[in-house]
Coordinates of C-alpha atoms and ligand atoms in Angstrom, one line a residue:
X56 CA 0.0 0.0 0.0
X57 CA 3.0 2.7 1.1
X58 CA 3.8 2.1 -2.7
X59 CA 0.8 3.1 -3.6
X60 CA 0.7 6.0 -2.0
X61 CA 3.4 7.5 -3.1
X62 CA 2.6 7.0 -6.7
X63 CA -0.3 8.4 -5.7
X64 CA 1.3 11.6 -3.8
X65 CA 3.6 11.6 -7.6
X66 CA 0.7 12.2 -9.3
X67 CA -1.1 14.8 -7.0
X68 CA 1.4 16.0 -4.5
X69 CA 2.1 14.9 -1.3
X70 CA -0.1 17.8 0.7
X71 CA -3.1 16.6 -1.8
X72 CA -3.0 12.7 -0.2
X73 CA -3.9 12.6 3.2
X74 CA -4.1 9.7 5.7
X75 CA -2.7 11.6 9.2
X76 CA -4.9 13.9 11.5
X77 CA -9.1 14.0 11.6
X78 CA -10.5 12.8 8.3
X79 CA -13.8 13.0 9.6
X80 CA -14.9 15.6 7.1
X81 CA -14.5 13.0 4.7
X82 CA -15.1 10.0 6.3
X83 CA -18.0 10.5 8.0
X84 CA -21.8 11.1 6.4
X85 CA -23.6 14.1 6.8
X86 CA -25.7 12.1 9.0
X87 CA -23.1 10.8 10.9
X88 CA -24.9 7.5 10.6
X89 CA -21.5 6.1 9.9
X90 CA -17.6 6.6 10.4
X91 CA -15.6 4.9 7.3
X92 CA -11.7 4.3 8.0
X93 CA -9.5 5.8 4.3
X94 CA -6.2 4.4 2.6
X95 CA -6.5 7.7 1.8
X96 CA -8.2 11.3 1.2
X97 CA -6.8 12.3 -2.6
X98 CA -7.1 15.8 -4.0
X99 CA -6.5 15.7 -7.6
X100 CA -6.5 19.5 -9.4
X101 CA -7.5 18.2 -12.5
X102 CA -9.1 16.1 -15.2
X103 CA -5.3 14.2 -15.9
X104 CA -4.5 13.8 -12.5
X105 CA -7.7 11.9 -11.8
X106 CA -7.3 9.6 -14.9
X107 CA -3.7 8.7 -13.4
X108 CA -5.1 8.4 -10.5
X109 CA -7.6 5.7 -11.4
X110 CA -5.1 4.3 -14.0
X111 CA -2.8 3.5 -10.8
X112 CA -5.1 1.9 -9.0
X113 CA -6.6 -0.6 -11.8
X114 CA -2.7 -1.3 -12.1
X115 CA -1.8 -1.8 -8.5
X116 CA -5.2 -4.1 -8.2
X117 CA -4.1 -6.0 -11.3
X118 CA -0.7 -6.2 -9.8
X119 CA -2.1 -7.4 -6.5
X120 CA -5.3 -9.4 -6.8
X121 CA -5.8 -10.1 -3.2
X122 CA -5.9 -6.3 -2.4
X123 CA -9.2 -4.8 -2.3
X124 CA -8.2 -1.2 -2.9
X125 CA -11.1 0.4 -4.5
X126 CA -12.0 4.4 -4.9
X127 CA -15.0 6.1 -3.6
X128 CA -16.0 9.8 -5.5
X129 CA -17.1 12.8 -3.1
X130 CA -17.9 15.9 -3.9
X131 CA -19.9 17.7 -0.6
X132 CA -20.6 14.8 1.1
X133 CA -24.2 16.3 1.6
X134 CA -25.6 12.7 0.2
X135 CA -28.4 10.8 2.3
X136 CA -27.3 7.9 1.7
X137 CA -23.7 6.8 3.1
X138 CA -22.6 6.6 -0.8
X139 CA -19.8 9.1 -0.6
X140 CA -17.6 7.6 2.6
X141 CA -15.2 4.8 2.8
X142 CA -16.4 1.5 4.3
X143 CA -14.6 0.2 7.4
X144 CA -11.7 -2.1 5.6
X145 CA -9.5 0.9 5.4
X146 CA -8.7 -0.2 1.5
X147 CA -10.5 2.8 0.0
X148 CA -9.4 6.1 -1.5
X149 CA -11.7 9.2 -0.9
X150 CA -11.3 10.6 -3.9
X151 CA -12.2 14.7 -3.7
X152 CA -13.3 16.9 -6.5
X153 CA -13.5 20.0 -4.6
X154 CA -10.8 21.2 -6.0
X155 CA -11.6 21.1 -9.6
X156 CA -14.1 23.9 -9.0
X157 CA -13.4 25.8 -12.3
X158 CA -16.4 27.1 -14.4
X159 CA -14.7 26.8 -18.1
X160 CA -17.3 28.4 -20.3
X161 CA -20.6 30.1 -20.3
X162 CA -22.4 30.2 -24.4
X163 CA -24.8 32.2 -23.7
X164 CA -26.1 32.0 -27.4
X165 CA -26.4 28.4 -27.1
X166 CA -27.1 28.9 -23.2
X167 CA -24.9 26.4 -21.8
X168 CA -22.3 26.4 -19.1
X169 CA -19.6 24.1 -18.7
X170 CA -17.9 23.7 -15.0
X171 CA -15.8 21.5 -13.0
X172 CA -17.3 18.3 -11.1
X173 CA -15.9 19.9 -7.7
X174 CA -18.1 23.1 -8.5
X175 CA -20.2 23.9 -5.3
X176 CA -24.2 24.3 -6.9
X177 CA -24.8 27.7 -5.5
X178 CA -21.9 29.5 -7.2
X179 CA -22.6 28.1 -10.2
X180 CA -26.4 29.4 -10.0
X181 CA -24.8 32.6 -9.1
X182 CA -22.1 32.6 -12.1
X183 CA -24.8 31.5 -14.7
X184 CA -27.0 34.3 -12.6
X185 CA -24.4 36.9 -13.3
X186 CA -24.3 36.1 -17.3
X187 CA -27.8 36.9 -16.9
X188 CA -29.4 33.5 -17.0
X189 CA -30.6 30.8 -14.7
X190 CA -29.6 27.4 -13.4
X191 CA -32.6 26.6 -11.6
X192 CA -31.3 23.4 -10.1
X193 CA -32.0 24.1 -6.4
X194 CA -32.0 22.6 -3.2
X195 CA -31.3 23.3 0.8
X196 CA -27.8 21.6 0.6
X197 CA -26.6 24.1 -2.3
X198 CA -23.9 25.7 -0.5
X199 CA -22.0 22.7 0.1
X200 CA -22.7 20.1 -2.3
X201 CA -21.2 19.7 -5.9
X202 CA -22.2 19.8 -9.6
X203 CA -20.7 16.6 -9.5
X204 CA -22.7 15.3 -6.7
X205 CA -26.0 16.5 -8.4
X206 CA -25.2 14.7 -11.2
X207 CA -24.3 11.3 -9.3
X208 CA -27.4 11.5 -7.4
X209 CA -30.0 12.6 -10.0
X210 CA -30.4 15.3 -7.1
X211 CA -34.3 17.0 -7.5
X212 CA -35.0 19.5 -4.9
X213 CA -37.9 22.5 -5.5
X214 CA -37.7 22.9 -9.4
X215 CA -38.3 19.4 -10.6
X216 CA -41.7 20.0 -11.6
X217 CA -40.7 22.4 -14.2
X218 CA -37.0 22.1 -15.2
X219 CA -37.0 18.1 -14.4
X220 CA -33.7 16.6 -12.0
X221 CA -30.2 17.5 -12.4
X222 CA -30.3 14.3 -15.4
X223 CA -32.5 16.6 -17.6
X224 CA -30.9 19.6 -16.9
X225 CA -27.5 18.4 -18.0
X226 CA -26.5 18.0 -21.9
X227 CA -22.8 16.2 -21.6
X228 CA -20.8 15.1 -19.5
X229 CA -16.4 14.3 -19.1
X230 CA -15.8 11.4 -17.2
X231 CA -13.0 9.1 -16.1
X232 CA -13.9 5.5 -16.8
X233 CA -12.8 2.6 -14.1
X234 CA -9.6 2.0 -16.9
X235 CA -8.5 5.3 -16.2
X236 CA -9.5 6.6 -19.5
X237 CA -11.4 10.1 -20.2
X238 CA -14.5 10.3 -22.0
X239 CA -15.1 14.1 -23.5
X240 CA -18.4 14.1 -23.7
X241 CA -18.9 17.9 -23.3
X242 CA -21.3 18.2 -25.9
X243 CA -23.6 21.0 -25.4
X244 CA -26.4 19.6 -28.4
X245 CA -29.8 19.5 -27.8
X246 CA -30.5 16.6 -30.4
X247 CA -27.7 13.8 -30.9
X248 CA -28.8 10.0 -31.6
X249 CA -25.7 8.5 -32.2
X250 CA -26.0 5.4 -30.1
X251 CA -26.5 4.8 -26.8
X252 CA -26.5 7.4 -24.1
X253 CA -23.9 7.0 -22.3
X254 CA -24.3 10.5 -20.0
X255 CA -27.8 8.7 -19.1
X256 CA -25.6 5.6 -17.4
X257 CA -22.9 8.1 -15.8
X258 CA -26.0 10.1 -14.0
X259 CA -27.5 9.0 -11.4
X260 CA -24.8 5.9 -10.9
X261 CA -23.7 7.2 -7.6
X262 CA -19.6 7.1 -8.7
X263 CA -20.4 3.3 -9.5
X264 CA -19.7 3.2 -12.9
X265 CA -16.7 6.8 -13.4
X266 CA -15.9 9.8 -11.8
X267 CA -17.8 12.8 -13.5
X268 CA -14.8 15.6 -13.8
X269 CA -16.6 18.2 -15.5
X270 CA -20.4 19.1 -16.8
X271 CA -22.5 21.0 -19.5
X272 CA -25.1 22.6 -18.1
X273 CA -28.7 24.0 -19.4
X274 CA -29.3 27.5 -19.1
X275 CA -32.6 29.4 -18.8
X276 CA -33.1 33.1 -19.2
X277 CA -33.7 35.0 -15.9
X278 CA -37.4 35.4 -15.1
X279 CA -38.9 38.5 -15.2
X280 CA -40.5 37.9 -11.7
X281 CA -40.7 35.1 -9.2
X282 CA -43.3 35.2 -7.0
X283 CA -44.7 33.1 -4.1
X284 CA -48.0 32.2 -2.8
X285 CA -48.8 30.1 0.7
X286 CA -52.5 28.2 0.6
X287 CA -54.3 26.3 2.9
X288 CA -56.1 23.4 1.6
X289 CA -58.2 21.2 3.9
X290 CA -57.0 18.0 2.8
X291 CA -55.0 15.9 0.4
X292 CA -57.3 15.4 -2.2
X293 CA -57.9 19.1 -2.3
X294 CA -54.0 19.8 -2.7
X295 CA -54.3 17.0 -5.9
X296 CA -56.7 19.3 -6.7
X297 CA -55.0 22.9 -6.6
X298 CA -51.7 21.4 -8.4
X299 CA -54.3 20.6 -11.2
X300 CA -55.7 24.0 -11.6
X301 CA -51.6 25.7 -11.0
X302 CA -50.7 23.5 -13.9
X303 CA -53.7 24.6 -16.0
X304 CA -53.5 28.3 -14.8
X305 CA -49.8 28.9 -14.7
X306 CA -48.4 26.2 -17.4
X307 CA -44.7 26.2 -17.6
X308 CA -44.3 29.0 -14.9
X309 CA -45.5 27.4 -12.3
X310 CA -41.9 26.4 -10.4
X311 CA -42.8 25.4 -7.2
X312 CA -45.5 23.1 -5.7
X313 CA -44.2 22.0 -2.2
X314 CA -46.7 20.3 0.1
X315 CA -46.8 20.0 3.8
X316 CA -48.6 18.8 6.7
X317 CA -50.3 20.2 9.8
X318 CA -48.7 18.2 12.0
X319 CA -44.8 19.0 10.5
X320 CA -46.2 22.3 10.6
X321 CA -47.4 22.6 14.3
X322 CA -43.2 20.9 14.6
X323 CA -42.0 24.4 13.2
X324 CA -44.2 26.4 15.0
X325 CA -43.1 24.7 18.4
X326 CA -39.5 24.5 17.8
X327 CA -39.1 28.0 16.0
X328 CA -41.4 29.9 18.0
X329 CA -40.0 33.5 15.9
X330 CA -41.2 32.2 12.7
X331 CA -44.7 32.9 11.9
X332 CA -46.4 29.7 10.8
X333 CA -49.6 31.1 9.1
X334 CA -53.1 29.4 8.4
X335 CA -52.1 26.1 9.2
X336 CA -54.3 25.6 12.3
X337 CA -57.2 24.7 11.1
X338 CA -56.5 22.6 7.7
X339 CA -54.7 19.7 7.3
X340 CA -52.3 20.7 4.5
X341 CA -50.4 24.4 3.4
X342 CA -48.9 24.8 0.3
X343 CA -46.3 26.4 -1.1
X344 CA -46.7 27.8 -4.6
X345 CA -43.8 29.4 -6.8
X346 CA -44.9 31.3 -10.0
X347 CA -41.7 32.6 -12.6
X348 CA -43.4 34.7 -14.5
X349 CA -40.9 35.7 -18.0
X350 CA -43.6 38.9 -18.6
X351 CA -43.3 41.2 -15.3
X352 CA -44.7 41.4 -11.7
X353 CA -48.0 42.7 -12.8
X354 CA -48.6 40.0 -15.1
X355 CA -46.8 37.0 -12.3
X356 CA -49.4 38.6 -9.1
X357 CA -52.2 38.8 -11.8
X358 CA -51.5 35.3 -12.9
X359 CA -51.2 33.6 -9.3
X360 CA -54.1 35.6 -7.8
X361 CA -56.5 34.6 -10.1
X362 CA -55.6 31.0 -9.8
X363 CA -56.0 31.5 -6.1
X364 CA -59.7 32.8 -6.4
X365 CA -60.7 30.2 -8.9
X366 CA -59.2 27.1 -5.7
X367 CA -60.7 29.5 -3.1
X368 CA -64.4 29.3 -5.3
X369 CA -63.9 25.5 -5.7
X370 CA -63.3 24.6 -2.4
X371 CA -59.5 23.5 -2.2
X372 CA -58.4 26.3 -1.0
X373 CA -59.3 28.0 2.4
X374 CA -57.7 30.4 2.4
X375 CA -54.2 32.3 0.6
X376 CA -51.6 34.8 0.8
X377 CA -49.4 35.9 -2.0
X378 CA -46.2 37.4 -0.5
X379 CA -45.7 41.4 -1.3
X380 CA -42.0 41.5 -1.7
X381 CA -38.6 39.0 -1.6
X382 CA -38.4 39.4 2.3
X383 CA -42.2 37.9 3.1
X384 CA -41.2 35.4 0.3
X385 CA -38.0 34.4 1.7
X386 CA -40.2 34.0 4.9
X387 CA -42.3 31.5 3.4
X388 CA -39.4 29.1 2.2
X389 CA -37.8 29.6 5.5
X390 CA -40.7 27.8 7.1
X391 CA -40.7 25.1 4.5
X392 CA -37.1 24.7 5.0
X393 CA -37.4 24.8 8.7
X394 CA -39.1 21.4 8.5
X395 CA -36.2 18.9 8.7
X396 CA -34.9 21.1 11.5
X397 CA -38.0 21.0 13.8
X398 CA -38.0 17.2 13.2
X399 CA -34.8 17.4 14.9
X400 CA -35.8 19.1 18.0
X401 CA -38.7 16.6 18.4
X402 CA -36.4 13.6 18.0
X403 CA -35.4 10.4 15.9
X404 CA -37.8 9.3 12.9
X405 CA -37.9 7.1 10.8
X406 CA -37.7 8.6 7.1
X407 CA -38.3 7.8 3.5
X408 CA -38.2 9.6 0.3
X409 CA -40.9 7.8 -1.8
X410 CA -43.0 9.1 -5.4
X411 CA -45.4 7.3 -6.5
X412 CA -47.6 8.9 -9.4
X413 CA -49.3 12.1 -8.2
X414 CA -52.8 10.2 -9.3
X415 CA -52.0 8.0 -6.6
X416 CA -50.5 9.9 -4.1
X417 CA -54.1 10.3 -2.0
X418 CA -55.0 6.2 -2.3
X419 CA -51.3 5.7 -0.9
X420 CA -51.4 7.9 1.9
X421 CA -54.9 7.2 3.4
X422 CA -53.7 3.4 2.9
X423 CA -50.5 3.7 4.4
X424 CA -51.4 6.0 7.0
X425 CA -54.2 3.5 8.3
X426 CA -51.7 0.6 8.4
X427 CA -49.4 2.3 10.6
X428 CA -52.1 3.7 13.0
X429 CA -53.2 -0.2 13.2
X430 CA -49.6 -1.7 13.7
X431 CA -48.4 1.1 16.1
X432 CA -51.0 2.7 17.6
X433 CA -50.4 6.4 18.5
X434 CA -47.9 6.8 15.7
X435 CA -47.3 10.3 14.5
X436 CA -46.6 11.0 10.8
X437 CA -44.4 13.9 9.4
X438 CA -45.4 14.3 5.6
X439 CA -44.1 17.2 3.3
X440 CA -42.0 17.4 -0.1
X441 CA -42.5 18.2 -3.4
X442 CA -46.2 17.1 -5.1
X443 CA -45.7 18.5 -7.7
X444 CA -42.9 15.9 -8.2
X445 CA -45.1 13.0 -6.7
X446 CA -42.2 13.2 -4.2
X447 CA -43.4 12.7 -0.5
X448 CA -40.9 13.1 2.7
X449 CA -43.5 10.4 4.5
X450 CA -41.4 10.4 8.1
X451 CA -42.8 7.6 10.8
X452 CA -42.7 9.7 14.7
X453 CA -43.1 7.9 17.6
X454 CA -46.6 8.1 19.6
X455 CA -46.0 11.6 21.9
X456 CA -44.1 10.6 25.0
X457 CA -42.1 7.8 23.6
X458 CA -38.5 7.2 23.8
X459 CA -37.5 8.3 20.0
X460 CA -34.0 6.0 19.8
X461 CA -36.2 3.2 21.0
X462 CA -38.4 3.5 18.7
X463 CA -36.3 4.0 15.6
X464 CA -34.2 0.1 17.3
X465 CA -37.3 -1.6 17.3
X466 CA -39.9 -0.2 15.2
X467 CA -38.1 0.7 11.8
X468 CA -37.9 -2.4 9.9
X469 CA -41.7 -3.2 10.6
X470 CA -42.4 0.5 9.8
X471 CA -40.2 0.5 6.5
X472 CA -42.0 -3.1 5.3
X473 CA -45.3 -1.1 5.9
X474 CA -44.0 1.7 4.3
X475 CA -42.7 0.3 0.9
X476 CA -44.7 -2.5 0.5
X477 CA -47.3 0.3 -0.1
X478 CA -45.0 2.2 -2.2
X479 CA -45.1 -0.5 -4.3
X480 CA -48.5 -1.7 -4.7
X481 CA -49.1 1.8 -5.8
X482 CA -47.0 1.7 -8.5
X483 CA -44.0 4.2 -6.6
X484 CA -40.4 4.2 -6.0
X485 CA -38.9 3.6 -3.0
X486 CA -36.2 6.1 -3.5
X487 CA -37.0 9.6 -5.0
X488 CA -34.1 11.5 -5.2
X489 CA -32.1 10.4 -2.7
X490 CA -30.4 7.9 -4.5
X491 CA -29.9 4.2 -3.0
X492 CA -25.9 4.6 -1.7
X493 CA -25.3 1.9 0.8
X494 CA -27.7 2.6 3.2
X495 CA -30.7 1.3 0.7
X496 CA -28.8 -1.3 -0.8
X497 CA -30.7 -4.0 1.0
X498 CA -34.2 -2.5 0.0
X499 CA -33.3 -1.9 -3.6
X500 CA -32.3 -6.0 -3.9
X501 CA -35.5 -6.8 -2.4
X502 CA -38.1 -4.3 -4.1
X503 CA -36.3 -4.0 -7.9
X504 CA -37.1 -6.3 -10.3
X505 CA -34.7 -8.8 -11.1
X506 CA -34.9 -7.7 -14.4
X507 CA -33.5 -4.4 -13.7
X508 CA -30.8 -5.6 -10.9
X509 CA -29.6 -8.2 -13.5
X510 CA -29.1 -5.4 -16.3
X511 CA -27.9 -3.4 -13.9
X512 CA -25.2 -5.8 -12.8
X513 CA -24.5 -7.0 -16.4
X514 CA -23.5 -2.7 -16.8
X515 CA -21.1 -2.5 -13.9
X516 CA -19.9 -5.8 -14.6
X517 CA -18.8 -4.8 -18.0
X518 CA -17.7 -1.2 -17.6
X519 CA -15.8 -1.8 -14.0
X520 CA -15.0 -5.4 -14.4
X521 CA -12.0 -4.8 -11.0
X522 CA -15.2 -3.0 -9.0
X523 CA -12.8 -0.5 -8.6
X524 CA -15.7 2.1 -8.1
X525 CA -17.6 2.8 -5.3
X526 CA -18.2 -1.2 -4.7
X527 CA -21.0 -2.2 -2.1
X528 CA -23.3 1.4 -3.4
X529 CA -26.3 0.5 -5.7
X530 CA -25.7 -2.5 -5.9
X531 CA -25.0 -5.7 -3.1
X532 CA -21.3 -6.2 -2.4
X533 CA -21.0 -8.4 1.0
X534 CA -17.7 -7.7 1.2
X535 CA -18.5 -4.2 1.8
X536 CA -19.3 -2.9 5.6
X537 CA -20.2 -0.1 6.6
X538 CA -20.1 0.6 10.3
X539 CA -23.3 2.5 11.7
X540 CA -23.4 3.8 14.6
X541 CA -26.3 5.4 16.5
X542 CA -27.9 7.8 13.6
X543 CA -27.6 11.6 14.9
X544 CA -30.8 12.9 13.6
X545 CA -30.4 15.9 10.7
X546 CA -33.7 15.8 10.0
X547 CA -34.5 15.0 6.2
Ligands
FAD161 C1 -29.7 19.8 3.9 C2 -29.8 18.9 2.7 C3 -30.9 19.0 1.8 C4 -31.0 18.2 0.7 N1 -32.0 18.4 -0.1 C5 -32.1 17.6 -1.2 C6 -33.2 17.8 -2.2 O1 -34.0 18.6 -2.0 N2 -33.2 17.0 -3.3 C7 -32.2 16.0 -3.5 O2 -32.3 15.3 -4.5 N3 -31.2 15.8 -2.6 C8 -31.1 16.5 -1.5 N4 -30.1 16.3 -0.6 C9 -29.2 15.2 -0.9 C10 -28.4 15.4 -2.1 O3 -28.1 14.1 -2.6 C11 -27.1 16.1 -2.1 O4 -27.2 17.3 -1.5 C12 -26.3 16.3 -3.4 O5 -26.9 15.8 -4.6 C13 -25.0 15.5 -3.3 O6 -24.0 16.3 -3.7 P1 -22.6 16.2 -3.0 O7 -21.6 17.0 -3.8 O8 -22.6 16.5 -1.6 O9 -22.3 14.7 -3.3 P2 -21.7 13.6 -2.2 O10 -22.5 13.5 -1.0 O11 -20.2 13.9 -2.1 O12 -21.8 12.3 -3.1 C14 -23.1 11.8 -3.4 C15 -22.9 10.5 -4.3 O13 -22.5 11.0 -5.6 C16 -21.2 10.4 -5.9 N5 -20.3 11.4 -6.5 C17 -20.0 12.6 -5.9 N6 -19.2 13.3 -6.8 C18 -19.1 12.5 -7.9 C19 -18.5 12.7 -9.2 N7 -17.8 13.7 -9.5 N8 -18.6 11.7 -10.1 C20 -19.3 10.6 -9.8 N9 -19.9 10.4 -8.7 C21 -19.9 11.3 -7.7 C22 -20.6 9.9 -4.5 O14 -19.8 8.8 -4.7 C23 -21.9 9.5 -3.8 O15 -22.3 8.2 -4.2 C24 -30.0 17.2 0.5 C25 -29.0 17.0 1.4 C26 -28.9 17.9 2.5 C27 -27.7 17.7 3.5

């Protein structure tokens, strides 16, 4: 291994591999559900250093064939998922994109951008912002995580509905294959059927399959006005309902459709008494409602209030307000974004990040719902996420008064059977936009079909024949451990 490593440090540098002091940072997931033990934490500064990188290691596994050295890709290690930290064996290389954070080009005639994997999301939404046009991925980890991370994740977040997950918001891709060749695949086309799509296999693959070094990005013009509504609606069906008559009403400006429950809501207002939780009191559900309007302000309030008094005359809505300027806005979203946080302060849950097909969202809740109330009587439910999306945070509290870490021991496998078995029978997925990692490993061999999971083994079979890349993630590896410890709740 010391061999290794300096190859390694020949390649990058000696201060760019690191195995002395805390490695936690990189080590440990944003949960902290687990601590992984590195070979190494590697730096590479660009595209050439990672290919030798990954061409060293193929060799040195080749060379030795009873070493399991393997490489793991991180960009912010914001992932859900324990997919972007080491296992315990103390064989695998963090390798770290952060600092190939270089944007290389922004065509705004063809509105692309190109930028570095190790790119952090937020500045590049403020570059493409400062060209005067939009990247309208966005989500509550964008200060820390990377383009690349997006883009191994599929990430979703608030804009799904209209600008579709990092995957369709992405037009080419470089990558580093497990042979320690580069693909340039930058293309910035909109229409190229030459074969299979490769970017397609690269995205979403959670560093299984190559390291993503660099990215070309869709670009939107800036909207004229974005503006933001908050209704009550007094039940699920009747949110169904309103995300109907936004679609009809708004078309392709509506941007935002995030739903969320009384009882998450009542968490905010405990925990974060100075934020001003309005109308959720009396109705089971508020929404929040984004409108992008690419005509002016006038035309963006005209266009949401009117959809508002149409819901209000039909009965799903109770009642509305449309926020008067950024501040009151910003308001809104904090609350929304206060959710995870508030399910900190009330303790442990257990959490899943399901769609099924907004048609069936209402049958799947009400049936779900009434299986947990039977099994575990008492039990409190923390439901928000995106509708629009058909993507629903549907997190499993303990009945009030009961010990939270006991609960999450002994009640989550029963809990997530209940919880996916009904994902399933109505026709979702048991992973939205979270990804699988290692953490869902188990769930995706047992729900998938064996269709899929063979195809999807006959891919990394043939494209990382060493399972040099981010082995035991996606797919089942036993000789993969990850060590959890007792989860420190985060709240998402
Ligand atoms: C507060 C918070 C809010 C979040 N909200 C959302 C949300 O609304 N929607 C949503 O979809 N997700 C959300 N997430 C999770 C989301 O997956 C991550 O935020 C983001 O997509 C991961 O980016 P990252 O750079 O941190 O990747 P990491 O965590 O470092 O890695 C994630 C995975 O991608 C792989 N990977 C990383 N970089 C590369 C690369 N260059 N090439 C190939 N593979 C790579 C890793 O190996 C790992 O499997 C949230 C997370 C947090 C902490």
């Amino acid at each position: 291994m010391q061999t290794l490593l300096r190859e390694l440090e020949a390649i990058v540098g000696s201060a760019h591999v690191l195995t002395q002091g805390d490695l936690s940072a990189w080590t440990q997931d944003w949960r902290k559900r687990t601590h992984g033990k590195a070979l190494a934490v590697v730096r590479p500064g660009n595209t050439d250093e990672v290919a030798r990188v990954v061409k060293t290691c193929a060799s040195y596994r080749a060379q030795h064939p009873e070493s399991a050295v393997s490489i793991v890709p991180q960009g912010g290690n914001t992932g859900l998922v324990v997919g972007s930290t080491p296992d315990d064996s103390g064989q695998q290389l963090v390798l770290s994109l952060h600092r190939m954070n270089a944007v290389r080009v922004v065509d705004g005639a063809n509105l692309t951008m190109t930028v570095e994997a190790g790119c952090i999301l937020q500045t590049v939404q403020e570059r493409a912002q400062a060209a005067g046009f939009w990247y309208p991925l966005s989500l509550a980890a964008e200060g820390t995580c990377t383009i690349g991370g997006t883009l191994g994740t599929n990430a979703g977040g608030t804009q799904v509905l209209r600008f579709g997950n990092a995957r369709e918001q992405c037009l080419g891709l470089e990558v580093v294959t497990p042979q320690g060749d580069v693909w340039q695949g930058l293309s910035g086309l909109r229409k190229d059927n030459t074969g299979y799509d490769l970017k397609n296999l690269y995205i979403g693959a959670e560093g299984t399959l190559g390291i993503i070094t660099a990215a070309t990005l869709k670009l939107y013009p800036l909207p004229k006005a974005q503006l933001t509504a908050w209704a009550a609606v007094p039940s699920l069906e009747a949110a169904v309902t309103l995300l109907g008559l936004a679609q009809q009403h708004l078309s392709a400006s509506l941007t935002g459709f995030e739903l969320m429950g009384q009882f998450a809501l009542s968490l905010v207002a405990k925990h974060f008494a100075s934020l001003r939780v309005p109308l959720y009191a009396h109705n089971a559900f508020c929404v929040l409602l984004e409108n992008a309007d690419s005509e002016s302000e006038t035309h963006a309030r005209q266009q949401l209030e009117g959809l508002l008094e149409v819901a209000l005359e039909q009965g799903c809505v109770t009642d509305a307000v449309v926020a008067e300027s950024l501040a009151q806005a910003q308001a809104l979203w904090q609350i929304r974004e206060s959710i995870p946080l508030a399910q900190v302060q009330e303790g442990l849950n257990i959490k899943h990040d399901i769609s099924v097909p907004v048609s069936a969202m209402v049958a799947f809740v009400k049936d779900t719902d009434a299986q947990l109330a039977q099994a575990i009587p008492g039990v409190r439910l923390v439901n928000f996420g995106h509708l629009g999306d058909g993507n629903l945070h549907y997190n499993v509290q303990a009945p009030e008064g009961h010990d939270a870490a006991a609960f999450l021991r002994k009640q989550e496998p029963q809990v997530n059977t209940i919880v996916f078995d009904s994902v399933m029978a109505h026709g979702g997925s048991i992973s939205a936009e979270h990804g699988i990692g290692s953490l869902k490993v188990g769930h995706l061999a047992h729900y998938k079909s064996p269709v899929a999971l063979q195809t999807m083994r006959a891919i990394k079979q043939a494209l990382d024949p060493l399972n040099l890349m981010n082995p035991g993630r996606v797919l089942a590896d036993s000789s993969h451990a990850f060590g959890e410890t007792e989860p420190v709740d985060k709240g998402l």
